């Protein structure tokens, strides 16, 4: 008995992780945050899409649709935010990672 995946390669969705760091801080408290996505797929990553105001009820609504580098910067004031990034692999499969940020006196990545 032979497994199907031993005969025909089975596509798998990409693995995805996101690094978050503070790029700059303005006098009015606004912060520029850098997000660096790293997707991994045997077939390769085609592009990333970013939703900086993700809402589960509204669904994924990207502000940046076809980012080839995986690095984006956005400005935020104090508050809580959910950012969604989607990696799309060369085979068309995708994976989405949510980043929950809580900005106050310091930058923190909120616990999931």
PDB file of N, CA and C in Angstrom:
ATOM      1  N   UNK A   1       0.849  -1.179   0.000  1.00  0.00           N
ATOM      2  CA  UNK A   1       0.000   0.000   0.000  1.00  0.00           C
ATOM      3  C   UNK A   1       0.894   1.240   0.000  1.00  0.00           C
ATOM      4  N   UNK A   2       0.658   2.161  -0.925  1.00  0.00           N
ATOM      5  CA  UNK A   2       1.464   3.367  -1.072  1.00  0.00           C
ATOM      6  C   UNK A   2       0.587   4.584  -0.785  1.00  0.00           C
ATOM      7  N   UNK A   3       1.118   5.525  -0.011  1.00  0.00           N
ATOM      8  CA  UNK A   3       0.382   6.759   0.281  1.00  0.00           C
ATOM      9  C   UNK A   3       0.352   7.645  -0.958  1.00  0.00           C
ATOM     10  N   UNK A   4      -0.746   8.371  -1.123  1.00  0.00           N
ATOM     11  CA  UNK A   4      -0.902   9.272  -2.273  1.00  0.00           C
ATOM     12  C   UNK A   4       0.241  10.282  -2.311  1.00  0.00           C
ATOM     13  N   UNK A   5       0.591  10.872  -1.161  1.00  0.00           N
ATOM     14  CA  UNK A   5       1.641  11.893  -1.146  1.00  0.00           C
ATOM     15  C   UNK A   5       3.029  11.345  -1.519  1.00  0.00           C
ATOM     16  N   UNK A   6       3.194  10.014  -1.486  1.00  0.00           N
ATOM     17  CA  UNK A   6       4.450   9.408  -1.948  1.00  0.00           C
ATOM     18  C   UNK A   6       4.508   9.340  -3.475  1.00  0.00           C
ATOM     19  N   UNK A   7       3.354   9.416  -4.130  1.00  0.00           N
ATOM     20  CA  UNK A   7       3.280   9.343  -5.590  1.00  0.00           C
ATOM     21  C   UNK A   7       3.129  10.739  -6.193  1.00  0.00           C
ATOM     22  N   UNK A   8       2.207  11.517  -5.636  1.00  0.00           N
ATOM     23  CA  UNK A   8       1.890  12.849  -6.143  1.00  0.00           C
ATOM     24  C   UNK A   8       2.147  13.860  -5.019  1.00  0.00           C
ATOM     25  N   UNK A   9       2.960  14.868  -5.280  1.00  0.00           N
ATOM     26  CA  UNK A   9       3.187  15.860  -4.229  1.00  0.00           C
ATOM     27  C   UNK A   9       1.876  16.561  -3.850  1.00  0.00           C
ATOM     28  N   UNK A  10       1.648  16.691  -2.552  1.00  0.00           N
ATOM     29  CA  UNK A  10       0.448  17.346  -2.048  1.00  0.00           C
ATOM     30  C   UNK A  10       0.834  18.748  -1.587  1.00  0.00           C
ATOM     31  N   UNK A  11       0.151  19.741  -2.123  1.00  0.00           N
ATOM     32  CA  UNK A  11       0.442  21.131  -1.763  1.00  0.00           C
ATOM     33  C   UNK A  11       0.058  21.382  -0.309  1.00  0.00           C
ATOM     34  N   UNK A  12       0.866  22.189   0.365  1.00  0.00           N
ATOM     35  CA  UNK A  12       0.600  22.550   1.752  1.00  0.00           C
ATOM     36  C   UNK A  12       0.606  24.062   1.877  1.00  0.00           C
ATOM     37  N   UNK A  13      -0.245  24.571   2.770  1.00  0.00           N
ATOM     38  CA  UNK A  13      -0.284  26.017   2.953  1.00  0.00           C
ATOM     39  C   UNK A  13       1.031  26.491   3.556  1.00  0.00           C
ATOM     40  N   UNK A  14       1.422  27.735   3.268  1.00  0.00           N
ATOM     41  CA  UNK A  14       2.697  28.251   3.769  1.00  0.00           C
ATOM     42  C   UNK A  14       2.702  28.404   5.286  1.00  0.00           C
ATOM     43  N   UNK A  15       3.870  28.265   5.883  1.00  0.00           N
ATOM     44  CA  UNK A  15       4.062  28.617   7.295  1.00  0.00           C
ATOM     45  C   UNK A  15       4.300  30.125   7.321  1.00  0.00           C
ATOM     46  N   UNK A  16       3.879  30.790   8.385  1.00  0.00           N
ATOM     47  CA  UNK A  16       3.975  32.246   8.432  1.00  0.00           C
ATOM     48  C   UNK A  16       4.266  32.719   9.841  1.00  0.00           C
ATOM     49  N   UNK A  17       5.211  33.656   9.963  1.00  0.00           N
ATOM     50  CA  UNK A  17       5.479  34.316  11.241  1.00  0.00           C
ATOM     51  C   UNK A  17       5.694  35.802  10.964  1.00  0.00           C
ATOM     52  N   UNK A  18       5.440  36.635  11.992  1.00  0.00           N
ATOM     53  CA  UNK A  18       5.550  38.082  11.838  1.00  0.00           C
ATOM     54  C   UNK A  18       6.351  38.656  12.993  1.00  0.00           C
ATOM     55  N   UNK A  19       7.372  39.458  12.660  1.00  0.00           N
ATOM     56  CA  UNK A  19       8.152  40.201  13.653  1.00  0.00           C
ATOM     57  C   UNK A  19       7.606  41.612  13.721  1.00  0.00           C
ATOM     58  N   UNK A  20       7.529  42.169  14.928  1.00  0.00           N
ATOM     59  CA  UNK A  20       6.996  43.513  15.137  1.00  0.00           C
ATOM     60  C   UNK A  20       8.040  44.325  15.885  1.00  0.00           C
ATOM     61  N   UNK A  21       8.312  45.552  15.396  1.00  0.00           N
ATOM     62  CA  UNK A  21       9.250  46.424  16.096  1.00  0.00           C
ATOM     63  C   UNK A  21       8.843  47.883  15.907  1.00  0.00           C
ATOM     64  N   UNK A  22       9.231  48.704  16.865  1.00  0.00           N
ATOM     65  CA  UNK A  22       8.941  50.132  16.773  1.00  0.00           C
ATOM     66  C   UNK A  22      10.002  50.787  15.911  1.00  0.00           C
ATOM     67  N   UNK A  23       9.571  51.483  14.855  1.00  0.00           N
ATOM     68  CA  UNK A  23      10.501  52.137  13.935  1.00  0.00           C
ATOM     69  C   UNK A  23      10.781  53.572  14.364  1.00  0.00           C
ATOM     70  N   UNK A  24       9.732  54.282  14.847  1.00  0.00           N
ATOM     71  CA  UNK A  24       9.922  55.657  15.304  1.00  0.00           C
ATOM     72  C   UNK A  24       8.761  56.062  16.205  1.00  0.00           C
ATOM     73  N   UNK A  25       8.995  57.150  16.941  1.00  0.00           N
ATOM     74  CA  UNK A  25       7.984  57.687  17.848  1.00  0.00           C
ATOM     75  C   UNK A  25       7.945  59.192  17.661  1.00  0.00           C
ATOM     76  N   UNK A  26       6.756  59.730  17.436  1.00  0.00           N
ATOM     77  CA  UNK A  26       6.614  61.162  17.224  1.00  0.00           C
ATOM     78  C   UNK A  26       6.225  61.853  18.534  1.00  0.00           C
ATOM     79  N   UNK A  27       6.383  63.178  18.577  1.00  0.00           N
ATOM     80  CA  UNK A  27       6.114  63.957  19.786  1.00  0.00           C
ATOM     81  C   UNK A  27       4.661  63.835  20.241  1.00  0.00           C
ATOM     82  N   UNK A  28       3.722  63.656  19.315  1.00  0.00           N
ATOM     83  CA  UNK A  28       2.309  63.560  19.683  1.00  0.00           C
ATOM     84  C   UNK A  28       1.908  62.157  20.158  1.00  0.00           C
ATOM     85  N   UNK A  29       2.881  61.247  20.274  1.00  0.00           N
ATOM     86  CA  UNK A  29       2.610  59.894  20.743  1.00  0.00           C
ATOM     87  C   UNK A  29       2.363  58.889  19.638  1.00  0.00           C
ATOM     88  N   UNK A  30       2.251  59.345  18.407  1.00  0.00           N
ATOM     89  CA  UNK A  30       2.071  58.429  17.277  1.00  0.00           C
ATOM     90  C   UNK A  30       3.343  57.600  17.110  1.00  0.00           C
ATOM     91  N   UNK A  31       3.124  56.328  16.829  1.00  0.00           N
ATOM     92  CA  UNK A  31       4.274  55.440  16.620  1.00  0.00           C
ATOM     93  C   UNK A  31       4.212  54.823  15.245  1.00  0.00           C
ATOM     94  N   UNK A  32       5.382  54.709  14.641  1.00  0.00           N
ATOM     95  CA  UNK A  32       5.484  53.977  13.384  1.00  0.00           C
ATOM     96  C   UNK A  32       5.994  52.589  13.737  1.00  0.00           C
ATOM     97  N   UNK A  33       5.219  51.586  13.358  1.00  0.00           N
ATOM     98  CA  UNK A  33       5.535  50.197  13.680  1.00  0.00           C
ATOM     99  C   UNK A  33       5.914  49.474  12.395  1.00  0.00           C
ATOM    100  N   UNK A  34       7.002  48.696  12.484  1.00  0.00           N
ATOM    101  CA  UNK A  34       7.421  47.896  11.336  1.00  0.00           C
ATOM    102  C   UNK A  34       7.001  46.449  11.560  1.00  0.00           C
ATOM    103  N   UNK A  35       6.405  45.880  10.526  1.00  0.00           N
ATOM    104  CA  UNK A  35       5.980  44.483  10.521  1.00  0.00           C
ATOM    105  C   UNK A  35       6.792  43.760   9.456  1.00  0.00           C
ATOM    106  N   UNK A  36       7.417  42.660   9.834  1.00  0.00           N
ATOM    107  CA  UNK A  36       8.202  41.876   8.884  1.00  0.00           C
ATOM    108  C   UNK A  36       7.670  40.444   8.877  1.00  0.00           C
ATOM    109  N   UNK A  37       7.023  40.070   7.778  1.00  0.00           N
ATOM    110  CA  UNK A  37       6.456  38.729   7.640  1.00  0.00           C
ATOM    111  C   UNK A  37       7.481  37.804   6.995  1.00  0.00           C
ATOM    112  N   UNK A  38       7.491  36.578   7.484  1.00  0.00           N
ATOM    113  CA  UNK A  38       8.347  35.564   6.876  1.00  0.00           C
ATOM    114  C   UNK A  38       7.495  34.338   6.581  1.00  0.00           C
ATOM    115  N   UNK A  39       7.247  34.118   5.296  1.00  0.00           N
ATOM    116  CA  UNK A  39       6.495  32.958   4.862  1.00  0.00           C
ATOM    117  C   UNK A  39       7.450  31.889   4.366  1.00  0.00           C
ATOM    118  N   UNK A  40       7.093  30.652   4.613  1.00  0.00           N
ATOM    119  CA  UNK A  40       7.915  29.533   4.161  1.00  0.00           C
ATOM    120  C   UNK A  40       7.014  28.518   3.456  1.00  0.00           C
ATOM    121  N   UNK A  41       7.420  28.165   2.249  1.00  0.00           N
ATOM    122  CA  UNK A  41       6.688  27.187   1.456  1.00  0.00           C
ATOM    123  C   UNK A  41       7.659  26.540   0.489  1.00  0.00           C
ATOM    124  N   UNK A  42       7.526  25.237   0.299  1.00  0.00           N
ATOM    125  CA  UNK A  42       8.404  24.545  -0.649  1.00  0.00           C
ATOM    126  C   UNK A  42       8.267  25.123  -2.049  1.00  0.00           C
ATOM    127  N   UNK A  43       7.068  25.586  -2.387  1.00  0.00           N
ATOM    128  CA  UNK A  43       6.824  26.147  -3.717  1.00  0.00           C
ATOM    129  C   UNK A  43       7.236  27.610  -3.805  1.00  0.00           C
ATOM    130  N   UNK A  44       7.472  28.255  -2.672  1.00  0.00           N
ATOM    131  CA  UNK A  44       7.827  29.679  -2.649  1.00  0.00           C
ATOM    132  C   UNK A  44       6.622  30.545  -2.318  1.00  0.00           C
ATOM    133  N   UNK A  45       6.893  31.767  -1.901  1.00  0.00           N
ATOM    134  CA  UNK A  45       5.848  32.726  -1.561  1.00  0.00           C
ATOM    135  C   UNK A  45       5.697  33.709  -2.720  1.00  0.00           C
ATOM    136  N   UNK A  46       4.484  33.881  -3.190  1.00  0.00           N
ATOM    137  CA  UNK A  46       4.205  34.830  -4.279  1.00  0.00           C
ATOM    138  C   UNK A  46       4.109  36.252  -3.751  1.00  0.00           C
ATOM    139  N   UNK A  47       3.300  36.448  -2.682  1.00  0.00           N
ATOM    140  CA  UNK A  47       3.117  37.796  -2.140  1.00  0.00           C
ATOM    141  C   UNK A  47       2.460  37.738  -0.767  1.00  0.00           C
ATOM    142  N   UNK A  48       2.468  38.899  -0.099  1.00  0.00           N
ATOM    143  CA  UNK A  48       1.802  39.087   1.182  1.00  0.00           C
ATOM    144  C   UNK A  48       0.721  40.151   1.008  1.00  0.00           C
ATOM    145  N   UNK A  49      -0.354  40.047   1.796  1.00  0.00           N
ATOM    146  CA  UNK A  49      -1.389  41.078   1.848  1.00  0.00           C
ATOM    147  C   UNK A  49      -1.559  41.482   3.307  1.00  0.00           C
ATOM    148  N   UNK A  50      -1.863  42.776   3.536  1.00  0.00           N
ATOM    149  CA  UNK A  50      -1.921  43.327   4.890  1.00  0.00           C
ATOM    150  C   UNK A  50      -3.246  44.038   5.154  1.00  0.00           C
ATOM    151  N   UNK A  51      -3.856  43.732   6.287  1.00  0.00           N
ATOM    152  CA  UNK A  51      -5.057  44.426   6.771  1.00  0.00           C
ATOM    153  C   UNK A  51      -4.695  45.018   8.129  1.00  0.00           C
ATOM    154  N   UNK A  52      -4.512  46.346   8.182  1.00  0.00           N
ATOM    155  CA  UNK A  52      -4.063  47.016   9.401  1.00  0.00           C
ATOM    156  C   UNK A  52      -5.211  47.351  10.352  1.00  0.00           C
ATOM    157  N   UNK A  53      -6.433  47.049   9.982  1.00  0.00           N
ATOM    158  CA  UNK A  53      -7.602  47.294  10.839  1.00  0.00           C
ATOM    159  C   UNK A  53      -8.511  46.064  10.790  1.00  0.00           C
ATOM    160  N   UNK A  54      -7.925  44.895  10.990  1.00  0.00           N
ATOM    161  CA  UNK A  54      -8.660  43.640  10.857  1.00  0.00           C
ATOM    162  C   UNK A  54      -9.799  43.571  11.867  1.00  0.00           C
ATOM    163  N   UNK A  55     -10.949  43.129  11.385  1.00  0.00           N
ATOM    164  CA  UNK A  55     -12.128  42.910  12.201  1.00  0.00           C
ATOM    165  C   UNK A  55     -12.714  41.570  11.769  1.00  0.00           C
ATOM    166  N   UNK A  56     -12.859  40.661  12.715  1.00  0.00           N
ATOM    167  CA  UNK A  56     -13.315  39.306  12.388  1.00  0.00           C
ATOM    168  C   UNK A  56     -14.680  39.310  11.701  1.00  0.00           C
ATOM    169  N   UNK A  57     -15.594  40.168  12.136  1.00  0.00           N
ATOM    170  CA  UNK A  57     -16.926  40.214  11.535  1.00  0.00           C
ATOM    171  C   UNK A  57     -16.882  40.721  10.096  1.00  0.00           C
ATOM    172  N   UNK A  58     -16.026  41.684   9.835  1.00  0.00           N
ATOM    173  CA  UNK A  58     -15.902  42.279   8.500  1.00  0.00           C
ATOM    174  C   UNK A  58     -15.078  41.384   7.583  1.00  0.00           C
ATOM    175  N   UNK A  59     -14.173  40.619   8.178  1.00  0.00           N
ATOM    176  CA  UNK A  59     -13.300  39.745   7.402  1.00  0.00           C
ATOM    177  C   UNK A  59     -12.027  40.456   6.966  1.00  0.00           C
ATOM    178  N   UNK A  60     -11.215  39.753   6.212  1.00  0.00           N
ATOM    179  CA  UNK A  60      -9.919  40.269   5.759  1.00  0.00           C
ATOM    180  C   UNK A  60     -10.140  41.273   4.632  1.00  0.00           C
ATOM    181  N   UNK A  61      -9.774  42.534   4.899  1.00  0.00           N
ATOM    182  CA  UNK A  61      -9.911  43.613   3.922  1.00  0.00           C
ATOM    183  C   UNK A  61      -8.548  44.290   3.792  1.00  0.00           C
ATOM    184  N   UNK A  62      -7.715  43.850   2.858  1.00  0.00           N
ATOM    185  CA  UNK A  62      -6.337  44.340   2.810  1.00  0.00           C
ATOM    186  C   UNK A  62      -6.201  45.791   2.361  1.00  0.00           C
ATOM    187  N   UNK A  63      -5.320  46.511   3.042  1.00  0.00           N
ATOM    188  CA  UNK A  63      -4.923  47.860   2.629  1.00  0.00           C
ATOM    189  C   UNK A  63      -3.775  47.747   1.626  1.00  0.00           C
ATOM    190  N   UNK A  64      -2.953  46.710   1.783  1.00  0.00           N
ATOM    191  CA  UNK A  64      -1.849  46.414   0.862  1.00  0.00           C
ATOM    192  C   UNK A  64      -2.135  45.020   0.312  1.00  0.00           C
ATOM    193  N   UNK A  65      -2.255  44.926  -1.006  1.00  0.00           N
ATOM    194  CA  UNK A  65      -2.704  43.664  -1.607  1.00  0.00           C
ATOM    195  C   UNK A  65      -1.558  42.764  -2.067  1.00  0.00           C
ATOM    196  N   UNK A  66      -0.580  43.297  -2.787  1.00  0.00           N
ATOM    197  CA  UNK A  66       0.477  42.450  -3.352  1.00  0.00           C
ATOM    198  C   UNK A  66       1.855  42.954  -2.950  1.00  0.00           C
ATOM    199  N   UNK A  67       2.228  42.663  -1.714  1.00  0.00           N
ATOM    200  CA  UNK A  67       3.532  43.044  -1.181  1.00  0.00           C
ATOM    201  C   UNK A  67       4.503  41.892  -1.435  1.00  0.00           C
ATOM    202  N   UNK A  68       5.518  42.132  -2.227  1.00  0.00           N
ATOM    203  CA  UNK A  68       6.492  41.079  -2.562  1.00  0.00           C
ATOM    204  C   UNK A  68       7.596  40.943  -1.507  1.00  0.00           C
ATOM    205  N   UNK A  69       7.805  41.983  -0.654  1.00  0.00           N
ATOM    206  CA  UNK A  69       8.915  41.960   0.303  1.00  0.00           C
ATOM    207  C   UNK A  69       8.534  41.392   1.663  1.00  0.00           C
ATOM    208  N   UNK A  70       7.281  41.564   2.077  1.00  0.00           N
ATOM    209  CA  UNK A  70       6.865  41.094   3.401  1.00  0.00           C
ATOM    210  C   UNK A  70       7.153  42.079   4.509  1.00  0.00           C
ATOM    211  N   UNK A  71       7.573  43.298   4.167  1.00  0.00           N
ATOM    212  CA  UNK A  71       7.880  44.312   5.185  1.00  0.00           C
ATOM    213  C   UNK A  71       6.996  45.530   4.944  1.00  0.00           C
ATOM    214  N   UNK A  72       6.285  45.940   5.992  1.00  0.00           N
ATOM    215  CA  UNK A  72       5.418  47.110   5.921  1.00  0.00           C
ATOM    216  C   UNK A  72       5.576  47.942   7.184  1.00  0.00           C
ATOM    217  N   UNK A  73       5.323  49.245   7.048  1.00  0.00           N
ATOM    218  CA  UNK A  73       5.297  50.154   8.193  1.00  0.00           C
ATOM    219  C   UNK A  73       3.951  50.856   8.218  1.00  0.00           C
ATOM    220  N   UNK A  74       3.437  51.073   9.425  1.00  0.00           N
ATOM    221  CA  UNK A  74       2.171  51.788   9.588  1.00  0.00           C
ATOM    222  C   UNK A  74       2.241  52.594  10.876  1.00  0.00           C
ATOM    223  N   UNK A  75       1.485  53.712  10.911  1.00  0.00           N
ATOM    224  CA  UNK A  75       1.472  54.585  12.084  1.00  0.00           C
ATOM    225  C   UNK A  75       0.220  54.332  12.903  1.00  0.00           C
ATOM    226  N   UNK A  76       0.409  54.329  14.237  1.00  0.00           N
ATOM    227  CA  UNK A  76      -0.680  54.073  15.169  1.00  0.00           C
ATOM    228  C   UNK A  76      -0.595  55.029  16.350  1.00  0.00           C
ATOM    229  N   UNK A  77      -1.737  55.388  16.882  1.00  0.00           N
ATOM    230  CA  UNK A  77      -1.819  56.123  18.144  1.00  0.00           C
ATOM    231  C   UNK A  77      -2.028  55.090  19.256  1.00  0.00           C
ATOM    232  N   UNK A  78      -2.011  55.543  20.511  1.00  0.00           N
ATOM    233  CA  UNK A  78      -2.248  54.633  21.632  1.00  0.00           C
ATOM    234  C   UNK A  78      -3.592  53.933  21.435  1.00  0.00           C
ATOM    235  N   UNK A  79      -3.634  52.663  21.756  1.00  0.00           N
ATOM    236  CA  UNK A  79      -4.858  51.876  21.620  1.00  0.00           C
ATOM    237  C   UNK A  79      -4.537  50.424  21.336  1.00  0.00           C
ATOM    238  N   UNK A  80      -5.580  49.670  21.032  1.00  0.00           N
ATOM    239  CA  UNK A  80      -5.421  48.250  20.713  1.00  0.00           C
ATOM    240  C   UNK A  80      -5.800  48.017  19.259  1.00  0.00           C
ATOM    241  N   UNK A  81      -5.007  47.218  18.583  1.00  0.00           N
ATOM    242  CA  UNK A  81      -5.181  46.992  17.151  1.00  0.00           C
ATOM    243  C   UNK A  81      -4.981  45.514  16.836  1.00  0.00           C
ATOM    244  N   UNK A  82      -5.690  45.063  15.805  1.00  0.00           N
ATOM    245  CA  UNK A  82      -5.458  43.727  15.267  1.00  0.00           C
ATOM    246  C   UNK A  82      -5.058  43.892  13.814  1.00  0.00           C
ATOM    247  N   UNK A  83      -3.889  43.380  13.493  1.00  0.00           N
ATOM    248  CA  UNK A  83      -3.345  43.452  12.143  1.00  0.00           C
ATOM    249  C   UNK A  83      -3.320  42.022  11.601  1.00  0.00           C
ATOM    250  N   UNK A  84      -3.795  41.839  10.371  1.00  0.00           N
ATOM    251  CA  UNK A  84      -3.774  40.516   9.744  1.00  0.00           C
ATOM    252  C   UNK A  84      -2.851  40.566   8.539  1.00  0.00           C
ATOM    253  N   UNK A  85      -1.997  39.566   8.421  1.00  0.00           N
ATOM    254  CA  UNK A  85      -1.146  39.445   7.234  1.00  0.00           C
ATOM    255  C   UNK A  85      -1.389  38.065   6.632  1.00  0.00           C
ATOM    256  N   UNK A  86      -1.500  38.040   5.325  1.00  0.00           N
ATOM    257  CA  UNK A  86      -1.753  36.798   4.608  1.00  0.00           C
ATOM    258  C   UNK A  86      -0.573  36.530   3.679  1.00  0.00           C
ATOM    259  N   UNK A  87      -0.046  35.320   3.729  1.00  0.00           N
ATOM    260  CA  UNK A  87       1.003  34.882   2.797  1.00  0.00           C
ATOM    261  C   UNK A  87       0.343  33.969   1.776  1.00  0.00           C
ATOM    262  N   UNK A  88       0.604  34.231   0.494  1.00  0.00           N
ATOM    263  CA  UNK A  88       0.052  33.411  -0.582  1.00  0.00           C
ATOM    264  C   UNK A  88       1.216  32.716  -1.282  1.00  0.00           C
ATOM    265  N   UNK A  89       1.169  31.404  -1.281  1.00  0.00           N
ATOM    266  CA  UNK A  89       2.232  30.622  -1.892  1.00  0.00           C
ATOM    267  C   UNK A  89       2.070  30.504  -3.398  1.00  0.00           C
ATOM    268  N   UNK A  90       3.108  30.032  -4.053  1.00  0.00           N
ATOM    269  CA  UNK A  90       3.112  29.890  -5.512  1.00  0.00           C
ATOM    270  C   UNK A  90       2.059  28.913  -6.015  1.00  0.00           C
ATOM    271  N   UNK A  91       1.605  28.002  -5.157  1.00  0.00           N
ATOM    272  CA  UNK A  91       0.573  27.046  -5.548  1.00  0.00           C
ATOM    273  C   UNK A  91      -0.831  27.581  -5.287  1.00  0.00           C
ATOM    274  N   UNK A  92      -0.919  28.834  -4.775  1.00  0.00           N
ATOM    275  CA  UNK A  92      -2.220  29.453  -4.531  1.00  0.00           C
ATOM    276  C   UNK A  92      -2.768  29.240  -3.136  1.00  0.00           C
ATOM    277  N   UNK A  93      -2.093  28.426  -2.336  1.00  0.00           N
ATOM    278  CA  UNK A  93      -2.550  28.224  -0.961  1.00  0.00           C
ATOM    279  C   UNK A  93      -2.093  29.396  -0.099  1.00  0.00           C
ATOM    280  N   UNK A  94      -2.827  29.674   0.975  1.00  0.00           N
ATOM    281  CA  UNK A  94      -2.532  30.836   1.797  1.00  0.00           C
ATOM    282  C   UNK A  94      -2.628  30.506   3.283  1.00  0.00           C
ATOM    283  N   UNK A  95      -2.016  31.384   4.079  1.00  0.00           N
ATOM    284  CA  UNK A  95      -2.075  31.290   5.527  1.00  0.00           C
ATOM    285  C   UNK A  95      -2.156  32.709   6.068  1.00  0.00           C
ATOM    286  N   UNK A  96      -2.908  32.907   7.140  1.00  0.00           N
ATOM    287  CA  UNK A  96      -3.078  34.232   7.726  1.00  0.00           C
ATOM    288  C   UNK A  96      -2.623  34.213   9.175  1.00  0.00           C
ATOM    289  N   UNK A  97      -1.887  35.245   9.560  1.00  0.00           N
ATOM    290  CA  UNK A  97      -1.414  35.423  10.939  1.00  0.00           C
ATOM    291  C   UNK A  97      -2.019  36.714  11.470  1.00  0.00           C
ATOM    292  N   UNK A  98      -2.532  36.671  12.700  1.00  0.00           N
ATOM    293  CA  UNK A  98      -3.054  37.866  13.355  1.00  0.00           C
ATOM    294  C   UNK A  98      -2.048  38.371  14.373  1.00  0.00           C
ATOM    295  N   UNK A  99      -1.834  39.678  14.373  1.00  0.00           N
ATOM    296  CA  UNK A  99      -0.967  40.328  15.349  1.00  0.00           C
ATOM    297  C   UNK A  99      -1.843  41.278  16.141  1.00  0.00           C
ATOM    298  N   UNK A 100      -1.884  41.094  17.444  1.00  0.00           N
ATOM    299  CA  UNK A 100      -2.650  41.993  18.309  1.00  0.00           C
ATOM    300  C   UNK A 100      -1.674  42.907  19.022  1.00  0.00           C
ATOM    301  N   UNK A 101      -1.838  44.211  18.784  1.00  0.00           N
ATOM    302  CA  UNK A 101      -0.951  45.207  19.389  1.00  0.00           C
ATOM    303  C   UNK A 101      -1.706  46.013  20.424  1.00  0.00           C
ATOM    304  N   UNK A 102      -1.020  46.308  21.502  1.00  0.00           N
ATOM    305  CA  UNK A 102      -1.543  47.223  22.512  1.00  0.00           C
ATOM    306  C   UNK A 102      -0.465  48.278  22.702  1.00  0.00           C
ATOM    307  N   UNK A 103      -0.774  49.510  22.306  1.00  0.00           N
ATOM    308  CA  UNK A 103       0.192  50.599  22.397  1.00  0.00           C
ATOM    309  C   UNK A 103      -0.222  51.542  23.519  1.00  0.00           C
ATOM    310  N   UNK A 104       0.704  51.744  24.457  1.00  0.00           N
ATOM    311  CA  UNK A 104       0.501  52.725  25.507  1.00  0.00           C
ATOM    312  C   UNK A 104       1.836  53.420  25.723  1.00  0.00           C
ATOM    313  N   UNK A 105       2.379  53.407  26.907  1.00  0.00           N
ATOM    314  CA  UNK A 105       3.683  54.019  27.163  1.00  0.00           C
ATOM    315  C   UNK A 105       4.826  53.277  26.500  1.00  0.00           C
ATOM    316  N   UNK A 106       4.646  51.984  26.251  1.00  0.00           N
ATOM    317  CA  UNK A 106       5.660  51.174  25.577  1.00  0.00           C
ATOM    318  C   UNK A 106       4.937  50.285  24.567  1.00  0.00           C
ATOM    319  N   UNK A 107       5.688  49.746  23.640  1.00  0.00           N
ATOM    320  CA  UNK A 107       5.089  48.829  22.668  1.00  0.00           C
ATOM    321  C   UNK A 107       5.074  47.427  23.279  1.00  0.00           C
ATOM    322  N   UNK A 108       3.920  46.761  23.168  1.00  0.00           N
ATOM    323  CA  UNK A 108       3.776  45.408  23.666  1.00  0.00           C
ATOM    324  C   UNK A 108       3.035  44.603  22.620  1.00  0.00           C
ATOM    325  N   UNK A 109       3.353  43.345  22.533  1.00  0.00           N
ATOM    326  CA  UNK A 109       2.552  42.460  21.685  1.00  0.00           C
ATOM    327  C   UNK A 109       1.593  41.765  22.625  1.00  0.00           C
ATOM    328  N   UNK A 110       0.312  41.993  22.436  1.00  0.00           N
ATOM    329  CA  UNK A 110      -0.703  41.445  23.321  1.00  0.00           C
ATOM    330  C   UNK A 110      -0.732  39.923  23.207  1.00  0.00           C
ATOM    331  N   UNK A 111      -1.041  39.270  24.316  1.00  0.00           N
ATOM    332  CA  UNK A 111      -1.132  37.804  24.320  1.00  0.00           C
ATOM    333  C   UNK A 111      -2.342  37.369  23.506  1.00  0.00           C
ATOM    334  N   UNK A 112      -2.194  36.256  22.795  1.00  0.00           N
ATOM    335  CA  UNK A 112      -3.316  35.729  21.996  1.00  0.00           C
ATOM    336  C   UNK A 112      -4.270  34.968  22.893  1.00  0.00           C
TER     337      UNK A 112
END
